[in-house]
Amino acid sequence: MNIKEIVKDIFYVGVNDRVKHRFEALWQLPYGVSYNSYIVAGNEKLALIDTVCIEEVRQYFNNIDSIASDRTIDYLVVNHMEPAHSASIPEIVMAYPDIRIVGNSKTIEMIKGFYHIDGPDRYLEVKDGDSIDLGGRTLRFYLTPMVHWPETMMTYVEDARVLFSGDAFGTFGALNGAVIDRDMETDVHISEMYRYYSCIVGKYGRFVEKAIQKLAALPLSYICPTHGPVWNEKITEVVELVALLAAYKSEPGVVIVYGSMYGNTAEVAEMIAREIAALGIKRIIMHNASHSDMSCMITDAFRYSTLIVGSATYSMRLFPEVESFMNAMETREIKNKVFATFSNFTWAAGAVTGKLKEYAERMKLPVSASLHDMENKELEIESHPWQPFIPDGAKVLIMGTFPPQAKRWSMDFYYPNRTNDFWKICGLLFLGDKDALLCDDRKTYDIDKIRSLMTEKRIALNDTVRKARRLKGNASDKFLEVIEPVPLFGLLSEMPGCHAVATTGEKAAGIVAALTGTEIPRMGEMTLAAVPPPDASESPVQLEIWRMPSTSRAYPLAVERKAEYYATLFRHLGIL
């Protein structure tokens, strides 16, 4: 029955589920799962901490009765509202009509919505740091939102140094007799903790980090999660493991995930693995996305430092199982990886490469390498045609992505396409006429006027990409493979007075975010960054990074509206 006194007057009354095949109808449970609930007995009152899934409610009541058959339960503390832990609340309320439900405002709102339980004295709302005295036992409550639902909180028994942590520090795997880690072999549970965290909590790393920091000062003898063992001897190990995952830090290793219809893409995957092994790398994990369990692929991608994804082309998109995997990566905001791609196709050349790069850009995950079939390997790598334009005393660096093909130029300078709006914006803001920088023939722009104006306004120009490969013969950033980004620190070192970068378009914004380790700001806004130097002995460059709308004619915004965004930037810098 797994009834266990953890410390004096604190009992485990949880249950095991060895029947359910998939947790959340998604994640396989080869070792089952436990739903943990606890009783804290004071001299005066009794508190039940969380409940269990409704399927196991009969065993649950047997466990409770074995501890509290001669006492009433005064409080039900709800740390987490996921039905795996809350579905038995109505049964508890029916069994103990006078019980008070303890939770924060979001928890109470959810219970009313889920289970239609109400009443003037039914709830005791607690805020961060509030406490309840049970008589010789004090429960203190700490709000830890988004670990991994918005209402989550943790409950701490101060005099016993016991933390009821909700889903934090939980793991898959039923409890086979023992409850506390010191009484069992925990190899399976530790291994399953990687899978549990990656699949269930993985998206919310920054909130997990905040929770760990918030509770760091609490002395802990026991951590009692809602799944898996009660941690005692291994507290340090499990906290460090979760902190590592929450910070997206990885162990050395290479994970190759691929989708293949007829074996050709699989053959490339095997070739890549052999080449990596020849370099002396031993930890290589391969997943055929059509056969591997999704939770295992997600877990390994979280755990190891290098991720290589390959796909056959399927209806001009990624192979469906690979697309599902990449959706899972994007949902969990995976980062800090060496990321590479490979693809295969008979027709729709570049479709897979483009899709994988779109995912990488949205995740701000630089693509370290991209392997295509022989036709793609022979595509020309283009170098940027112009030197940076850096006037004396430059105050801002405007950065696009990469120039269009030369056949589209109307002049031999930045933003050379006649239909691009950048020089219209500059003409409108600085000279009062969007056509002021056109030549008399109105077919191209006057480079001398442009250089003079940029020098006067102290605006530097360069693009974010130094070398690129065009996957299609157009000017779209979507089909531009970045081979080598610009060395941003070196560029800024030539402009000591420049402390602002403004990107013109989404791809440029993503590249700068990746180079600086920052979030992409919202349109028309900026974020602060410290650009790391290549030499650790040098100090980073402090920088404002602004995101401006694309100046491409294809971007669906009138030139006058685009100009308003740029006006905000230039006024902020004292240029306008």
mmCIF file of C-alpha atoms in Angstrom, residues 35-36 50-54 60 76-93 101 107 110-111 114-115 117 149 151 226:
data_model
loop_
_atom_site.group_PDB
_atom_site.id
_atom_site.type_symbol
_atom_site.label_atom_id
_atom_site.label_comp_id
_atom_site.label_asym_id
_atom_site.label_seq_id
_atom_site.Cartn_x
_atom_site.Cartn_y
_atom_site.Cartn_z
ATOM 1 C CA TYR A 35 0.564 10.017 -7.901
ATOM 2 C CA ASN A 36 1.826 11.282 -4.575
ATOM 3 C CA ASP A 50 -2.669 17.283 -3.003
ATOM 4 C CA THR A 51 -4.840 14.406 -4.234
ATOM 5 C CA VAL A 52 -4.516 11.738 -6.948
ATOM 6 C CA CYS A 53 -6.029 10.750 -10.285
ATOM 7 C CA ILE A 54 -9.652 9.689 -10.096
ATOM 8 C CA TYR A 60 -6.332 6.465 -2.124
ATOM 9 C CA LEU A 76 -6.741 20.142 1.683
ATOM 10 C CA VAL A 77 -3.690 21.969 0.326
ATOM 11 C CA VAL A 78 -3.723 22.155 -3.469
ATOM 12 C CA ASN A 79 -0.264 22.877 -4.858
ATOM 13 C CA HIS A 80 -1.131 22.018 -8.455
ATOM 14 C CA MET A 81 -4.413 21.770 -10.340
ATOM 15 C CA GLU A 82 -3.525 19.336 -13.103
ATOM 16 C CA PRO A 83 -6.225 16.599 -13.016
ATOM 17 C CA ALA A 84 -3.594 13.960 -12.189
ATOM 18 C CA HIS A 85 -3.405 15.704 -8.795
ATOM 19 C CA SER A 86 -6.782 17.394 -8.414
ATOM 20 C CA ALA A 87 -9.390 15.026 -9.891
ATOM 21 C CA SER A 88 -10.153 13.496 -6.499
ATOM 22 C CA ILE A 89 -10.958 16.840 -4.882
ATOM 23 C CA PRO A 90 -14.753 16.373 -5.251
ATOM 24 C CA GLU A 91 -14.500 12.940 -3.610
ATOM 25 C CA ILE A 92 -12.471 14.383 -0.725
ATOM 26 C CA VAL A 93 -15.026 17.173 -0.221
ATOM 27 C CA ILE A 101 -9.402 23.966 0.572
ATOM 28 C CA THR A 107 -6.048 27.694 -7.742
ATOM 29 C CA MET A 110 -9.617 26.767 -11.291
ATOM 30 C CA ILE A 111 -11.307 24.498 -8.730
ATOM 31 C CA PHE A 114 -13.201 22.461 -12.974
ATOM 32 C CA TYR A 115 -15.347 20.956 -10.224
ATOM 33 C CA ILE A 117 -17.170 23.490 -5.703
ATOM 34 C CA TRP A 149 0.951 25.688 -14.655
ATOM 35 C CA GLU A 151 -1.276 28.418 -10.253
ATOM 36 C CA THR A 226 3.801 14.692 -6.791
#
